[in-house]
PDB file of C-alpha atoms in Angstrom:
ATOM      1  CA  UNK D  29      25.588  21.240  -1.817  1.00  0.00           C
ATOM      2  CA  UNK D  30      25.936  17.492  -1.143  1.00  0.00           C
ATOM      3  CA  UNK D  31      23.131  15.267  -1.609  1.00  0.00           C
ATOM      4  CA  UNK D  32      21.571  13.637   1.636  1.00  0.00           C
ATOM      5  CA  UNK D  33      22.906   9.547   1.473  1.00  0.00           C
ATOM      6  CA  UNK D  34      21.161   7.026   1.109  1.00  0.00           C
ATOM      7  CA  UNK D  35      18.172   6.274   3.385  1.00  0.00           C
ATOM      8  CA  UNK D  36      19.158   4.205   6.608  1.00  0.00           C
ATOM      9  CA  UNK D  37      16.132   3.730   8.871  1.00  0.00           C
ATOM     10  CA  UNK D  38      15.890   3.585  12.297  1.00  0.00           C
ATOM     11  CA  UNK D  39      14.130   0.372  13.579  1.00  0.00           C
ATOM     12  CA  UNK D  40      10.961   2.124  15.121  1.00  0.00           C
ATOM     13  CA  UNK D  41      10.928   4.218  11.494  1.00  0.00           C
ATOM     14  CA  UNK D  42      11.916   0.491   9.769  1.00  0.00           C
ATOM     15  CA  UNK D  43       9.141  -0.990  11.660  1.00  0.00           C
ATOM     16  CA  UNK D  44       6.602   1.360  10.981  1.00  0.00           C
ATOM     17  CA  UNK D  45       7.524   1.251   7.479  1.00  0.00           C
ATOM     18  CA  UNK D  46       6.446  -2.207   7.259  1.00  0.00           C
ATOM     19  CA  UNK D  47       2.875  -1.499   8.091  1.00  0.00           C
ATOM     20  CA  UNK D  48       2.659   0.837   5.477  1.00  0.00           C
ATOM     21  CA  UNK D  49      -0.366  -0.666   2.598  1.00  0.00           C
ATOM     22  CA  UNK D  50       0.744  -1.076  -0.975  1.00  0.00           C
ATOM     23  CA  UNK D  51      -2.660   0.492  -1.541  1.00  0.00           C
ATOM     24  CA  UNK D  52      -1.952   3.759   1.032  1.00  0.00           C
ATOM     25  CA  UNK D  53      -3.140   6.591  -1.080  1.00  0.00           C
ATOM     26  CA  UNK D  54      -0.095   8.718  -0.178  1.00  0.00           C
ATOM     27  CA  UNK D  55       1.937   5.830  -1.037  1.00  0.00           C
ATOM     28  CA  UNK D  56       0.278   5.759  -4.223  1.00  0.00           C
ATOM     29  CA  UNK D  57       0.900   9.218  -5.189  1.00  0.00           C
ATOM     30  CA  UNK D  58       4.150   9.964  -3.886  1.00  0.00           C
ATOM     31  CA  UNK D  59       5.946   6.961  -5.703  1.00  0.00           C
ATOM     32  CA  UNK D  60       3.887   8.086  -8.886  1.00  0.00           C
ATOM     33  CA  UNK D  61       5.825  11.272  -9.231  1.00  0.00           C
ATOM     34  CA  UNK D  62       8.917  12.315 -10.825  1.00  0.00           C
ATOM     35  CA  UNK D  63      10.754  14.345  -8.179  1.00  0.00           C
ATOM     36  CA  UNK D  64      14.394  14.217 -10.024  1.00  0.00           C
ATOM     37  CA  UNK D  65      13.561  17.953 -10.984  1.00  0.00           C
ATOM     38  CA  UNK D  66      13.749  19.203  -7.680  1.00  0.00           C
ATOM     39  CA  UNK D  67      17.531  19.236  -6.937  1.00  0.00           C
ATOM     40  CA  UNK D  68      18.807  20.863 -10.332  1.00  0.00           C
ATOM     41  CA  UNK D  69      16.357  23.835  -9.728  1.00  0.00           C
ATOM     42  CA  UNK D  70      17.677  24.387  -6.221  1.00  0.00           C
ATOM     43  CA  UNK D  71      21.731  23.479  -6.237  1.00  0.00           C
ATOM     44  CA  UNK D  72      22.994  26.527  -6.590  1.00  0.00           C
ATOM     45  CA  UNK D  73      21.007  28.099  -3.564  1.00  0.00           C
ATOM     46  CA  UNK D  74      23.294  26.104  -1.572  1.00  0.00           C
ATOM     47  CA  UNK D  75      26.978  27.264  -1.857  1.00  0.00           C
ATOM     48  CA  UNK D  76      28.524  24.963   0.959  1.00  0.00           C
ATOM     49  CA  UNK D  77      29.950  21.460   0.479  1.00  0.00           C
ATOM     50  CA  UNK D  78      28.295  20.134   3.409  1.00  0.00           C
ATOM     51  CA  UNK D  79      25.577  17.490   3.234  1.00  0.00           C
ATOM     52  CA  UNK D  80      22.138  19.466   3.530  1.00  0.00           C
ATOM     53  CA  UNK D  81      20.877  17.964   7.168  1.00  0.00           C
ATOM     54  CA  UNK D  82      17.082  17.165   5.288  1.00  0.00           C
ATOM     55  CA  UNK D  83      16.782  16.334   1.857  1.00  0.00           C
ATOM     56  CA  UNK D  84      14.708  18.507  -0.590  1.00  0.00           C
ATOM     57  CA  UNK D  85      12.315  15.945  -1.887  1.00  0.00           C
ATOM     58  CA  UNK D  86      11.266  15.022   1.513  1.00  0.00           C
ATOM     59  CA  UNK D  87      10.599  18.589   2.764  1.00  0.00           C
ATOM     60  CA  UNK D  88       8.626  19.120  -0.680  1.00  0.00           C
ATOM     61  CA  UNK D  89       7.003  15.913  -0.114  1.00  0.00           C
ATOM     62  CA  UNK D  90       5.775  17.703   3.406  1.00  0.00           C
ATOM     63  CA  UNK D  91       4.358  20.622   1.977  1.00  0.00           C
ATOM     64  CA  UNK D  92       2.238  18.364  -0.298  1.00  0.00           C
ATOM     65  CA  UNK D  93       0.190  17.050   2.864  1.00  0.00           C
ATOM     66  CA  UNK D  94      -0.593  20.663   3.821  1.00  0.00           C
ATOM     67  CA  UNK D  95      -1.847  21.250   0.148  1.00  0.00           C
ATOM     68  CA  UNK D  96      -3.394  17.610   0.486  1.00  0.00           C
ATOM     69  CA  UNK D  97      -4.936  19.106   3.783  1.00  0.00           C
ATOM     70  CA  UNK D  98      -3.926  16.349   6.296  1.00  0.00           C
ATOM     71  CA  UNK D  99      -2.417  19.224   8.357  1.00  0.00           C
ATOM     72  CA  UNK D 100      -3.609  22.762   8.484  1.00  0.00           C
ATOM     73  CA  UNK D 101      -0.033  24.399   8.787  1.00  0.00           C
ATOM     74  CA  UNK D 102       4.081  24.172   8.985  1.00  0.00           C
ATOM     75  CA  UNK D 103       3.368  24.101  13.066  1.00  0.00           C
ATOM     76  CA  UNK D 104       0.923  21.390  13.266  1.00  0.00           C
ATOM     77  CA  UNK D 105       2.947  19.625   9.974  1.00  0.00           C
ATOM     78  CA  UNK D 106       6.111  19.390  12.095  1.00  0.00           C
ATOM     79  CA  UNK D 107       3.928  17.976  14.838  1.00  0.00           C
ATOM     80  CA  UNK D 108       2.560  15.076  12.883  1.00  0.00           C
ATOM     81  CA  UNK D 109       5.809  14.220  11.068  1.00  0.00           C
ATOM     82  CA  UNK D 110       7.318  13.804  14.796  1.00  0.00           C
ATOM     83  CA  UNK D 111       4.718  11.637  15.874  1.00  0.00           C
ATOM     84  CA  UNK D 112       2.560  10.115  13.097  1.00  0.00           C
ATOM     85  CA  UNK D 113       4.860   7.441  11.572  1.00  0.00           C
ATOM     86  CA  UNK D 114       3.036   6.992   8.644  1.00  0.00           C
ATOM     87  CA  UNK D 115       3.746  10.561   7.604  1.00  0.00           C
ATOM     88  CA  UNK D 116       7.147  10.535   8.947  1.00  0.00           C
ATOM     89  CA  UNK D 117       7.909   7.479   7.011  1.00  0.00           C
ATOM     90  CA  UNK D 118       6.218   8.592   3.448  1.00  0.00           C
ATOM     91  CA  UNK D 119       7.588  11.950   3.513  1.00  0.00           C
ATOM     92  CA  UNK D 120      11.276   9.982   3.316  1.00  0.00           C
ATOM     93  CA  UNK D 121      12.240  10.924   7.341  1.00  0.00           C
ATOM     94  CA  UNK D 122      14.637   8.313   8.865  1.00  0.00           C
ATOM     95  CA  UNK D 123      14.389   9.100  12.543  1.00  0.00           C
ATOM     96  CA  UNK D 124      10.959  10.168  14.528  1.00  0.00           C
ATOM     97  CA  UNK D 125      13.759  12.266  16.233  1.00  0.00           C
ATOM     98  CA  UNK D 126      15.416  14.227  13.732  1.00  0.00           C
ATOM     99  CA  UNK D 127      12.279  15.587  11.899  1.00  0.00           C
ATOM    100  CA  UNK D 128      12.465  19.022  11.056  1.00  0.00           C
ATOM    101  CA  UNK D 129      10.834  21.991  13.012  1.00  0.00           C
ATOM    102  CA  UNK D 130       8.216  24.181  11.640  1.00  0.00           C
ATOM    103  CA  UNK D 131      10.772  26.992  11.017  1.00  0.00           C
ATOM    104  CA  UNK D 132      12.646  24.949   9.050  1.00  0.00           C
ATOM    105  CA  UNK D 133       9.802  24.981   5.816  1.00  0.00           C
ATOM    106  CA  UNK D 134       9.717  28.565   6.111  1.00  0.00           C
ATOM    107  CA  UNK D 135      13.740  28.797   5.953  1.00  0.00           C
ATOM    108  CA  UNK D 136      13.760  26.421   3.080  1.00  0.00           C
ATOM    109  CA  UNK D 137      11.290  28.489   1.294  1.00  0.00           C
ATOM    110  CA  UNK D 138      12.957  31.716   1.847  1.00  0.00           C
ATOM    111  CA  UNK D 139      16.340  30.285   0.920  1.00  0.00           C
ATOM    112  CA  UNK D 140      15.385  28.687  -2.098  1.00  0.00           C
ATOM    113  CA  UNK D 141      13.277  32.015  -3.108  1.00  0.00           C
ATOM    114  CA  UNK D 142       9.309  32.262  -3.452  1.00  0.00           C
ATOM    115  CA  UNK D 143       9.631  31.944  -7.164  1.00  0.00           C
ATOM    116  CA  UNK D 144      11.130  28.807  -7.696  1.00  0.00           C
ATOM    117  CA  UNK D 145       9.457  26.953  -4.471  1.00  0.00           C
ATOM    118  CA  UNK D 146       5.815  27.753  -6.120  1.00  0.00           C
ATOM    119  CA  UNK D 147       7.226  26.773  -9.756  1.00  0.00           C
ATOM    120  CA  UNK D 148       8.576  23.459  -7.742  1.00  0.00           C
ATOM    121  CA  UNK D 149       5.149  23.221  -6.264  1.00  0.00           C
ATOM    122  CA  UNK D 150       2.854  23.718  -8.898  1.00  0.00           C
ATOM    123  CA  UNK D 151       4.694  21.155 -10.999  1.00  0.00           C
ATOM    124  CA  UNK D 152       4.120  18.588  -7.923  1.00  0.00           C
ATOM    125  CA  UNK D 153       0.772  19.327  -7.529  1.00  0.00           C
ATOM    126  CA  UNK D 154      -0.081  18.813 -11.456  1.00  0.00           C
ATOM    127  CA  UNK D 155       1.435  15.231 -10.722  1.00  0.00           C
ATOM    128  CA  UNK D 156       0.030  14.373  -7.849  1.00  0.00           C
ATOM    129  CA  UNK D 157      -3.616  15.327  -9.045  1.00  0.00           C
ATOM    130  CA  UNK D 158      -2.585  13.434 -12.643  1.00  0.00           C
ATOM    131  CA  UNK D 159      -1.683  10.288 -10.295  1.00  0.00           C
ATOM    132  CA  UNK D 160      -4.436  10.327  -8.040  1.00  0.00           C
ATOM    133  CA  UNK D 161      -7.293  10.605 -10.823  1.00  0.00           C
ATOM    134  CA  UNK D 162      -5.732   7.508 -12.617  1.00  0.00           C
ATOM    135  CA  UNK D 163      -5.386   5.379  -9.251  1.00  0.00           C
ATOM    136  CA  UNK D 164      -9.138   6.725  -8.830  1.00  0.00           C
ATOM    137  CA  UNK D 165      -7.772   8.637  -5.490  1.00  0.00           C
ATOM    138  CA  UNK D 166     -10.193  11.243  -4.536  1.00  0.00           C
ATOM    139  CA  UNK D 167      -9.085  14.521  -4.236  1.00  0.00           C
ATOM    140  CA  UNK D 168     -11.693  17.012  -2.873  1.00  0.00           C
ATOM    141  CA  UNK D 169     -12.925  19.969  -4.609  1.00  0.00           C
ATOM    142  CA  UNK D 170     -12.653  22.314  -1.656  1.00  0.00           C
ATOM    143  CA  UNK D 171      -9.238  21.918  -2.610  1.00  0.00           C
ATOM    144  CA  UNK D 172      -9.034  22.271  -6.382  1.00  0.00           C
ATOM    145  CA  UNK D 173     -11.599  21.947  -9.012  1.00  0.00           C
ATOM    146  CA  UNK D 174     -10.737  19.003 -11.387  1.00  0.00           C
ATOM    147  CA  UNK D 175     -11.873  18.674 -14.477  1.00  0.00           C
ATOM    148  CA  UNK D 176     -11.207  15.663 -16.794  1.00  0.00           C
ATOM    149  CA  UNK D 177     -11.756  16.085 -20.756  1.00  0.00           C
ATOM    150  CA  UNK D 178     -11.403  13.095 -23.356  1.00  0.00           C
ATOM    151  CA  UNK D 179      -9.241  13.764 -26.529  1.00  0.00           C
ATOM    152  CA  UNK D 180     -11.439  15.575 -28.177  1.00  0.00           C
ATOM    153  CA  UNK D 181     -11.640  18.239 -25.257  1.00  0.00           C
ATOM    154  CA  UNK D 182     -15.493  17.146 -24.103  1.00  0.00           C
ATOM    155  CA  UNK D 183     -15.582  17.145 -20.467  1.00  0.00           C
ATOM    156  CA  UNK D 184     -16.048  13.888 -19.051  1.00  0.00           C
ATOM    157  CA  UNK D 185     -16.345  13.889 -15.177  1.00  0.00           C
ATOM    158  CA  UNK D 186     -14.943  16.743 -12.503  1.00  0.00           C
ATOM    159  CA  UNK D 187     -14.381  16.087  -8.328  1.00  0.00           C
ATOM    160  CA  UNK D 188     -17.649  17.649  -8.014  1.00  0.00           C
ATOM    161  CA  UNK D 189     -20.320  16.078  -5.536  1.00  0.00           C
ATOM    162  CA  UNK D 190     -23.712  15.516  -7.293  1.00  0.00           C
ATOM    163  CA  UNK D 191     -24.720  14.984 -11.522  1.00  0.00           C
ATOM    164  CA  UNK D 192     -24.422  18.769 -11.945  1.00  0.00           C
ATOM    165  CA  UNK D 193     -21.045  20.942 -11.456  1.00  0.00           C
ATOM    166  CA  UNK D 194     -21.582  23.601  -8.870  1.00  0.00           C
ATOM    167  CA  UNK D 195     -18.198  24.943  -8.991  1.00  0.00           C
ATOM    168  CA  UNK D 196     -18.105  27.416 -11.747  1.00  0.00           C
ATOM    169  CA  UNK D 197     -21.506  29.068 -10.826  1.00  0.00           C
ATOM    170  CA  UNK D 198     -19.387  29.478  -7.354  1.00  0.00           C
ATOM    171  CA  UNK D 199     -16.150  30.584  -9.302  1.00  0.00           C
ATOM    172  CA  UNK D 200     -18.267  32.955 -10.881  1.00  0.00           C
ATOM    173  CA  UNK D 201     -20.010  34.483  -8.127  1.00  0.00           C
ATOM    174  CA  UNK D 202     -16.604  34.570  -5.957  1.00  0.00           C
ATOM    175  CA  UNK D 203     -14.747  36.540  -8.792  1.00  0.00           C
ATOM    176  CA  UNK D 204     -17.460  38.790  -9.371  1.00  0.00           C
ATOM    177  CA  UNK D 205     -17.153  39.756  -5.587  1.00  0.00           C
ATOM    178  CA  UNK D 206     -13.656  39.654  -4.820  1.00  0.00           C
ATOM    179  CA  UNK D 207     -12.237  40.134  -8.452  1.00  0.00           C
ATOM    180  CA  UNK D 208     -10.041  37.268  -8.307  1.00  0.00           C
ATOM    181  CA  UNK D 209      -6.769  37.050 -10.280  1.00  0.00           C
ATOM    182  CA  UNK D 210      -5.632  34.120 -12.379  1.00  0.00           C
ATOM    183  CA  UNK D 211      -2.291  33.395 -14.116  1.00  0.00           C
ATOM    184  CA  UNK D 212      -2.537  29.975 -16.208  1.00  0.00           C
ATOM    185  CA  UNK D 213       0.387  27.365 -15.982  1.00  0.00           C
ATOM    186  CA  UNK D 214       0.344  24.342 -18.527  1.00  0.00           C
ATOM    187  CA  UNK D 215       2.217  20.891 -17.624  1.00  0.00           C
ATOM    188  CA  UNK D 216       2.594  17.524 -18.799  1.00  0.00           C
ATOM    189  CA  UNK D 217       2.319  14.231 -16.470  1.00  0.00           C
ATOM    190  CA  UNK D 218       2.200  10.774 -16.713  1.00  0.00           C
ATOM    191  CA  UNK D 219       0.080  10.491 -20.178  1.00  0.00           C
ATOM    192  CA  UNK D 220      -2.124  13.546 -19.196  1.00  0.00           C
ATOM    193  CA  UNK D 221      -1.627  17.442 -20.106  1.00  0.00           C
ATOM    194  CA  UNK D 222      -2.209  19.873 -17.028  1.00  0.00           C
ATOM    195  CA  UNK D 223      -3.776  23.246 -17.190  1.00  0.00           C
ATOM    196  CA  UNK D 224      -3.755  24.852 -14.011  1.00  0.00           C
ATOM    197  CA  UNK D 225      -5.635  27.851 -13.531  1.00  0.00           C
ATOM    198  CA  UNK D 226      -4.009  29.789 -10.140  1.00  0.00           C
ATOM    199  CA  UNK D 227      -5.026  32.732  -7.839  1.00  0.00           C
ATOM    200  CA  UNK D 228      -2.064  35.235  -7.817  1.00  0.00           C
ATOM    201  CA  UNK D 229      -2.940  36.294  -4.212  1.00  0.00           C
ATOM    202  CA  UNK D 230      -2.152  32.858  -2.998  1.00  0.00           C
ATOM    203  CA  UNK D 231      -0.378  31.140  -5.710  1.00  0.00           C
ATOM    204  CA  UNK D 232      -1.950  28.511  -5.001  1.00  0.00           C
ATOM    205  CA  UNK D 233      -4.793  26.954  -7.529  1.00  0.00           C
ATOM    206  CA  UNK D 234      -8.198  26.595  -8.374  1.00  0.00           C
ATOM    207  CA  UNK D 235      -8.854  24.380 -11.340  1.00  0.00           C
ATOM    208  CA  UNK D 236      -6.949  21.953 -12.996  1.00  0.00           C
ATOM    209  CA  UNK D 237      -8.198  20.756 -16.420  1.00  0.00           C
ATOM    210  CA  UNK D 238      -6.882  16.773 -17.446  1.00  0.00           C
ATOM    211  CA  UNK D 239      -6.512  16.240 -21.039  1.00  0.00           C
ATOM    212  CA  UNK D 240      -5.144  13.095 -22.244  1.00  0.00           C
ATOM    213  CA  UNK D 241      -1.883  13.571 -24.050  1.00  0.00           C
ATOM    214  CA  UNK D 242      -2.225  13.218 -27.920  1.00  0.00           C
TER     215      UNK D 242
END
């Protein structure tokens, strides 16, 4: 598996590039995270010498803005990255034209395996919530609970609306329904360690607890 080359926009993708903000939350986040992980976990599921037609990182960095929620699915992702530029652009997409189709994530996923596309996930979603509670980017709680404890492990703040934390009384009365199962994955990013508290039945999580790093 060859690496895609280096970027070489087209001029509407060049031009809309330039209207980007320094400031652009996405911007923000995305160029916060390390995402030279990616390719050694995933080189081997590619056994031909060609150059892969879309880069890893940027296909990754597509799936984020589903988690994000700025689209609801793969169908209505490929949509947007086709003809909002500003996604096109930030998820590392030369050409408006040449954006991949909505089969193409579930492809990728499949040929990569489940397994190590959720362990590539969960690792990017640990950064991207670490780098969007230190640029003070808000991340809502319908998402993921976040929950952000000082060195000596008192909680200081969560994404919660309103003085008082409504989300484990929720937690609570969900798993006492529906008997929710949670595996716990631990990370470390950008000065902060991650502990990420996931349902099984969607593999995706719940809570994230921020400590700073000792």
């Amino acid at each position: 598996m060859k690496k895609t080359k280096g970027r070489q926009l087209s001029f509407t993708t060049y031009e809309a590039s330039q209207k980007i903000k320094k400031d652009d939350p996405l911007k923000v986040i995305f160029e916060s995270i390390d995402w030279s992980f990616i390719f050694p976990l995933i080189k081997d599921k590619y056994t031909s010498g060609r150059e892969l037609v879309y880069d890893p990182v940027s296909l990754f960095k597509a799936q984020l803005l589903i988690w994000l929620d700025e689209v609801k699915s793969n169908r209505r992702l490929a949509e947007s990255l086709q003809f909002d530029s500003r996604f096109c652009v930030l998820c590392g997409f030369d050409n408006f034209l040449k954006t991949p189709a909505h089969s193409t994530f579930s492809y990728f996923r499949k040929r990569i395996g489940k397994d190590i596309y959720y362990k590539i996930l969960h690792r990017l979603i640990a950064q991207t919530i670490v780098a969007a509670v230190i640029n003070e980017i808000n991340i809502s709680s319908n998402i993921v609970h976040i929950i952000i404890h000082s060195h000596n492990r008192k909680k200081i703040s969560c994404n919660c609306s309103g003085s008082k934390c409504k989300y484990n009384k929720k937690q609570k009365s969900s798993q006492d329904k529906t008997n929710i199962k949670l595996i716990t994955k631990n990370f470390v990013a950008l000065g902060f360690k991650a502990k990420m508290a996931i349902d099984v039945s969607t593999k995706l999580p719940l809570e994230v607890i921020l400590t700073p790093k000792e």
